[in-house]
Coordinates of C-alpha atoms and ligand atoms in Angstrom, one line a residue:
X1 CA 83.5 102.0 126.8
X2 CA 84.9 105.7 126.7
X3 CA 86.9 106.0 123.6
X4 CA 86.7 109.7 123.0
X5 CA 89.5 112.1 124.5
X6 CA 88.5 115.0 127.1
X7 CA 89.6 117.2 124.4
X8 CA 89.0 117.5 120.7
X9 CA 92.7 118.0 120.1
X10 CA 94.2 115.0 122.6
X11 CA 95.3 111.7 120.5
X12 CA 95.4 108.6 121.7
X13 CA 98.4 106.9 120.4
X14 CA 99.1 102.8 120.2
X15 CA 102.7 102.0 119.3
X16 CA 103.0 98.8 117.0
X17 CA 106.7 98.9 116.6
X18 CA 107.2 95.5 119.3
X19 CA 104.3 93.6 117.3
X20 CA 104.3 94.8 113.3
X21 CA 108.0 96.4 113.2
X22 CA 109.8 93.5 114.6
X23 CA 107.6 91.3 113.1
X24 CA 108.8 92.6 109.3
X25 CA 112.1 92.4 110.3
X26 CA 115.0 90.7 109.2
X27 CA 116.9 90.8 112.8
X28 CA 115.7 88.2 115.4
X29 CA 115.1 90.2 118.8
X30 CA 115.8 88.4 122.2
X31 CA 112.6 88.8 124.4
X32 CA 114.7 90.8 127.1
X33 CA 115.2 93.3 124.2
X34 CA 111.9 93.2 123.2
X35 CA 111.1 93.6 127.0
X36 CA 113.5 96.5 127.2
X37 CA 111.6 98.3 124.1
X38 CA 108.3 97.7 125.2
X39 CA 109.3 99.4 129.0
X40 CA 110.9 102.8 127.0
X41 CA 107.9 102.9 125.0
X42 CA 105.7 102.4 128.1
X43 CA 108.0 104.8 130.4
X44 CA 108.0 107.4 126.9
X45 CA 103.9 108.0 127.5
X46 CA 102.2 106.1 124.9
X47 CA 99.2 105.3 125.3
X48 CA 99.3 101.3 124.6
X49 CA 101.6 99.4 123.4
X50 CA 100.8 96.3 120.8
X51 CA 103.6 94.4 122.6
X52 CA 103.6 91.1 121.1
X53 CA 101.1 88.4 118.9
X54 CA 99.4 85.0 119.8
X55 CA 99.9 83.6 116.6
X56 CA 100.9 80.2 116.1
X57 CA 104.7 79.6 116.3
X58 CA 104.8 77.6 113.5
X59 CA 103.4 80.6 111.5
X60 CA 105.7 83.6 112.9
X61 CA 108.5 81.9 114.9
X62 CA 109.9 85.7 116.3
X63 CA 106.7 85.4 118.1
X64 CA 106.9 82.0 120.0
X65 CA 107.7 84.2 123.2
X66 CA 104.6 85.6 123.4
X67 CA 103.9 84.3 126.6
X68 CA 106.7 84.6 128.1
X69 CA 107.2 87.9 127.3
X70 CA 103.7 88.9 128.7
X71 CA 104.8 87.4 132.1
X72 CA 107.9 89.1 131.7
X73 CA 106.3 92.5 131.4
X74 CA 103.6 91.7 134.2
X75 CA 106.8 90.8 136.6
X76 CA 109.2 93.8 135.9
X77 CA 105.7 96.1 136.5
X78 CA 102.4 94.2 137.9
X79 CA 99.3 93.6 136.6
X80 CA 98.3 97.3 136.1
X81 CA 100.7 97.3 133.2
X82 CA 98.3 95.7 130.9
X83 CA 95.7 98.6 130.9
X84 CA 98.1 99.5 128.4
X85 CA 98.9 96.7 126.7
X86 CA 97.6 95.2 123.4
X87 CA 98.1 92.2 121.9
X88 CA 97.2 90.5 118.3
X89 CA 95.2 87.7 118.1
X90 CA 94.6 85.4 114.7
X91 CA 91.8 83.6 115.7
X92 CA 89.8 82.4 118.8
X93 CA 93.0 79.9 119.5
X94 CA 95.1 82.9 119.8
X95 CA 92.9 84.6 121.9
X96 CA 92.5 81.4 124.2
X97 CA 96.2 81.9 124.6
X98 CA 95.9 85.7 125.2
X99 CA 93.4 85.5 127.9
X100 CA 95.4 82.8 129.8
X101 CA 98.1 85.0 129.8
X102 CA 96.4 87.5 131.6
X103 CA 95.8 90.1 128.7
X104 CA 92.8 92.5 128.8
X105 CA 93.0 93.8 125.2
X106 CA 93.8 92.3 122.1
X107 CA 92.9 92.9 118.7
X108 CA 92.5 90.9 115.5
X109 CA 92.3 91.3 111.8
X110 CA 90.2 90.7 108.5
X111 CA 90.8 92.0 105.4
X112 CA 88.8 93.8 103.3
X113 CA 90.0 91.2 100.3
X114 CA 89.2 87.6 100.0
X115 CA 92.2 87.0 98.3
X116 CA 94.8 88.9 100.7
X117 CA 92.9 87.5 103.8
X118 CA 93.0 83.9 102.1
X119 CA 97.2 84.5 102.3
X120 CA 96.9 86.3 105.4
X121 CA 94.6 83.8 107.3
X122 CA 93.7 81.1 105.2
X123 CA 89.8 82.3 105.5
X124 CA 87.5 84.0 103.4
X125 CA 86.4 87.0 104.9
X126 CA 82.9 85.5 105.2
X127 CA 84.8 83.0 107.4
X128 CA 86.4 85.5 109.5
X129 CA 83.8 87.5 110.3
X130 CA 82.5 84.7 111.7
X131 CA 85.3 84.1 114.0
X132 CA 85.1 88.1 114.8
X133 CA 82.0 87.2 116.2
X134 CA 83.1 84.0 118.3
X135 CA 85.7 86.2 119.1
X136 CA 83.7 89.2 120.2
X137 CA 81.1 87.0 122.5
X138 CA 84.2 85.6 124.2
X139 CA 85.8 88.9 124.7
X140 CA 82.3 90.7 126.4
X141 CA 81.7 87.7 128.5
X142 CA 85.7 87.8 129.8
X143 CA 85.6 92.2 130.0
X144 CA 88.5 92.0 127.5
X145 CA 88.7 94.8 124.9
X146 CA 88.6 93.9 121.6
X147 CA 89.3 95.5 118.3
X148 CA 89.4 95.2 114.6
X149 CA 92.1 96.4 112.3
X150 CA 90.7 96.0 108.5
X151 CA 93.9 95.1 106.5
X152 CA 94.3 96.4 103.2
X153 CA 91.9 99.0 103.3
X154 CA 93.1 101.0 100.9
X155 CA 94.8 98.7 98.2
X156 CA 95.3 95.2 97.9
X157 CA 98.5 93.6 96.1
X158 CA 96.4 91.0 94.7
X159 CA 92.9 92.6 94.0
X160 CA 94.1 96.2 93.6
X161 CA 91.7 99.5 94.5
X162 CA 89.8 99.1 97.1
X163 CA 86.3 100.1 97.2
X164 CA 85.8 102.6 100.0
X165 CA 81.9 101.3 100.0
X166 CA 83.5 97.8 101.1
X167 CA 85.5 99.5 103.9
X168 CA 82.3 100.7 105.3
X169 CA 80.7 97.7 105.0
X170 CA 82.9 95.7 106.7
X171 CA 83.2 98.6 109.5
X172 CA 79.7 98.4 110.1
X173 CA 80.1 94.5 110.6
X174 CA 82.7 95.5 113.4
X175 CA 80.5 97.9 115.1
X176 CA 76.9 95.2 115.1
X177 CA 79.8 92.6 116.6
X178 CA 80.6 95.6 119.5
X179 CA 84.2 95.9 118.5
X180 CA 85.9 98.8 120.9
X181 CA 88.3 100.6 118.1
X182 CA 88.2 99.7 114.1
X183 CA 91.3 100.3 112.9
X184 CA 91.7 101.3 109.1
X185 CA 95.0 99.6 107.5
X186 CA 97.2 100.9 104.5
X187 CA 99.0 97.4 105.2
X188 CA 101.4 97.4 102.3
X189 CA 101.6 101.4 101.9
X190 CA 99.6 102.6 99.0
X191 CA 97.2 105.0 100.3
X192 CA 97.6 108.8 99.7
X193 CA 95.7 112.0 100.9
X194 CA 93.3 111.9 98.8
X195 CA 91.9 108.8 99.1
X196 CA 92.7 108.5 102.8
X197 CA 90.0 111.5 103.0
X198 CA 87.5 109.8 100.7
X199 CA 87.7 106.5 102.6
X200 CA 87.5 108.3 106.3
X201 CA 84.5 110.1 104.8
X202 CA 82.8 106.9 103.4
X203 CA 83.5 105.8 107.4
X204 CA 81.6 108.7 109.1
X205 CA 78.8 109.1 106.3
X206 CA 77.8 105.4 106.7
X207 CA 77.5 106.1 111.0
X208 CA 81.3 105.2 112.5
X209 CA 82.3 107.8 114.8
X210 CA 85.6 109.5 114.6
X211 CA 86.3 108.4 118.3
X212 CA 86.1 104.6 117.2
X213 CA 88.3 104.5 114.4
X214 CA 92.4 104.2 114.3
X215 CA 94.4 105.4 111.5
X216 CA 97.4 102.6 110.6
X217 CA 99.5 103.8 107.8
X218 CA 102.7 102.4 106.4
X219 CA 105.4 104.7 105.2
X220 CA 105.9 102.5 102.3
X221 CA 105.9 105.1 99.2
X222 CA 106.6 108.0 102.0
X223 CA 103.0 108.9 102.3
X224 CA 102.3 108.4 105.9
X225 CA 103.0 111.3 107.2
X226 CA 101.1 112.8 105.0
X227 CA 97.9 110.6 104.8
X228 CA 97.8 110.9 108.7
X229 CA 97.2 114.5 108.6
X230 CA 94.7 114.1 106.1
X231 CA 92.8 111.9 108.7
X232 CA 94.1 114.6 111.3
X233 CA 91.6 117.0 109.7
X234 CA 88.9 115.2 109.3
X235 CA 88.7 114.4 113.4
X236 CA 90.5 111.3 113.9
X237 CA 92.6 111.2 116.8
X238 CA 93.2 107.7 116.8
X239 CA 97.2 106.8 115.3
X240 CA 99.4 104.1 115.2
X241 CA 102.8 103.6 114.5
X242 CA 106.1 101.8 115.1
X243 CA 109.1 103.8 116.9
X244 CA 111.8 104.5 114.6
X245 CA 109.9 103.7 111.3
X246 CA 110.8 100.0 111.8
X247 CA 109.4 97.0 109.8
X248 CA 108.3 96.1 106.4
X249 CA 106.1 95.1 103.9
X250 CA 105.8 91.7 103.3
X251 CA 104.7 92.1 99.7
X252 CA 107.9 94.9 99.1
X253 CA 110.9 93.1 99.7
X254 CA 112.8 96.5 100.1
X255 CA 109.9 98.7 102.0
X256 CA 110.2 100.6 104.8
X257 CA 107.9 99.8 107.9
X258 CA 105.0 101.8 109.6
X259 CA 104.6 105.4 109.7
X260 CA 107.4 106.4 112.5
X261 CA 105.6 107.0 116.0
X262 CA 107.7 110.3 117.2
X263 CA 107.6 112.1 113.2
X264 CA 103.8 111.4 113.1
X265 CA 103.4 112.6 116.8
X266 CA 105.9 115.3 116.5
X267 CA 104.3 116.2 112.8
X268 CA 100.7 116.8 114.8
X269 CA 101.9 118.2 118.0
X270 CA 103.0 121.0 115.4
X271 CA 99.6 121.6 113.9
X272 CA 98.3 121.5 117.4
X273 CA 97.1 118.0 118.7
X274 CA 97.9 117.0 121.8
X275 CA 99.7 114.3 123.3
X276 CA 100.6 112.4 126.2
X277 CA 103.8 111.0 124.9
X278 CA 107.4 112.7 125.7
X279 CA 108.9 112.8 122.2
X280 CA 112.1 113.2 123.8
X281 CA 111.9 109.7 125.2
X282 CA 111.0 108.6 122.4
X283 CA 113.6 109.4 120.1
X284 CA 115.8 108.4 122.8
X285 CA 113.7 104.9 122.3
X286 CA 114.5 105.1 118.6
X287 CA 118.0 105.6 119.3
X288 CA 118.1 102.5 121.9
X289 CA 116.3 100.4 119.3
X290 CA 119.1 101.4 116.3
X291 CA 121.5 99.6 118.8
X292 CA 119.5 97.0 119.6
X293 CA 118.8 96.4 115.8
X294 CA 122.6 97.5 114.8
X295 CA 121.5 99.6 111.7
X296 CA 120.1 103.1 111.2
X297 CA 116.3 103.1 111.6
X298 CA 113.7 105.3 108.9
X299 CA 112.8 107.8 111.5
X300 CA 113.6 111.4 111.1
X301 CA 113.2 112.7 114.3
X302 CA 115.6 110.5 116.3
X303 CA 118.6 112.0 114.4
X304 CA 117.2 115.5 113.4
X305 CA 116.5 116.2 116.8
X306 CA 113.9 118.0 118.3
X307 CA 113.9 122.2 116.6
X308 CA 113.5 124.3 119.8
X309 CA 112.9 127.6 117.7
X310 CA 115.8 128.6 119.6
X311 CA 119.0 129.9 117.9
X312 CA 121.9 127.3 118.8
Ligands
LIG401 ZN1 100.8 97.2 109.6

């Protein structure tokens, strides 16, 4: 599986905002919004879009249309549209569900905690890892892509610091399952430059390649922007992010959400990374959404507007 770019300087972007914004949100969404969202985001030039999540409705209840809003997506623009479509999956149930829906990527998590993924998922990590692996074997025997986003990877609300050493650890674990992409999660917003450095260093020391791991930051204490450029410099290419800023923090009642997709693609394109994504389109996306969501979103971009270096 090719995950590098054709250049050192391209990114390859996945947009979480359908999935982890809306998912930390207040607002309930109607799936022809949600369908509406994930089509600008799509039409803007991402490269994938984490559109939705198989959990179990009785869990996350904005999610019950998962489904439906697959087939949704699939009729408004065929089956080709889910080369770019990602999905998250709980467990081996929720990836049942993905697969029957017709998805061809999904990803799931673990944390690097036993106590955050024992309120996360009910599991040990032990445990989880050995679903990963069910997980994984079903996933190469169906040619579905599958990846691992460790959770808390840089602080945990209930254990603290996290150990960089365990990060690796656990990333190693990912790569003997054959896990595509391991994405490295500052889930409730604690990380900063510093330590985002050490941590991606622990990564490539212990044998991860740049081209396998994602970046996944939350703007929670305004260091996302920042701790993405950190990884930036030290070769990943691999960013996530929701459009607009949206979401949350389920452990910070008044957070903000992910890192914002157009600052952090707008902040790089500016320091010379390349992207495929039309940052126009996207803040027209943000804009689009602050209806939709009928409050002003995080994101600076949106309402800044894009500086031409042209006197107006
Ligand atoms: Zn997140």
């Amino acid at each position: 599986m090719d995950l590098a770019g054709a250049h050192p300087a391209l990114l390859h972007f996945t947009e979480v905002g359908p999935r982890d914004g809306l998912q930390n949100l207040a607002s309930e969404v109607p799936t022809a919004g949600k369908l509406e969202l994930v089509e600008r985001l799509l039409d803007a030039g991402v490269d994938q879009v984490e559109v939705t999540s198989f959990v179990s409705p009785k869990w996350v209840p904005k999610m019950a249309d998962a489904e439906e809003l697959i087939a949704r997506l699939v009729g408004a623009r065929g089956h080709g549209v889910l080369e770019r479509v990602r999905v998250l999956v709980p467990n081996p149930r929720g990836m049942e569900r993905a697969l029957q829906a017709g998805v061809r990527h999904v990803v799931a998590n673990v944390a690097v905690t036993d106590t955050f993924n024992h309120r996360n998922l009910n599991h040990t990590v032990q445990e989880t890892l050995a679903e990963l692996a069910v997980m994984a074997r079903t996933a190469a025997l169906q040619g579905c892509r599958f990846d691992v986003g460790l959770s808390v990877a840089f602080g945990c609300p209930f254990e603290g610091l996290v150990d960089p050493d365990r990060v690796a650890e656990l990333a190693d674990r990912c790569q003997e399952l054959g896990v595509a992409e391991i994405g490295i999660a500052d889930t409730i917003g604690v990380a900063d430059p510093r330590q985002v450095g050490s941590v991606v260093e622990h990564l490539l020391r212990s044998g991860i390649p740049t081209e396998q791991l994602s970046l996944h930051f939350h703007d929670t204490r305004a260091m996302g922007l920042a701790n993405s450029l950190a990884a930036y410099e030290l070769g990943v290419r691999r960013f996530e992010g929701s459009v607009g800023g949206i979401g949350g923090c389920p452990f910070a009642p008044r957070a903000t959400g992910n890192v914002c997709s157009e600052d952090l693609l707008h902040m790089l394109a500016r320091v010379g990374a390349r992207t495929t994504v039309d940052l126009q389109a996207m803040c027209q996306t943000a804009e689009f959404l602050e209806k939709l969501l009928g409050e002003a979103l995080p994101g600076r971009l949106y309402r800044a507007g894009i500086w031409t270096g042209q006197p107006s």
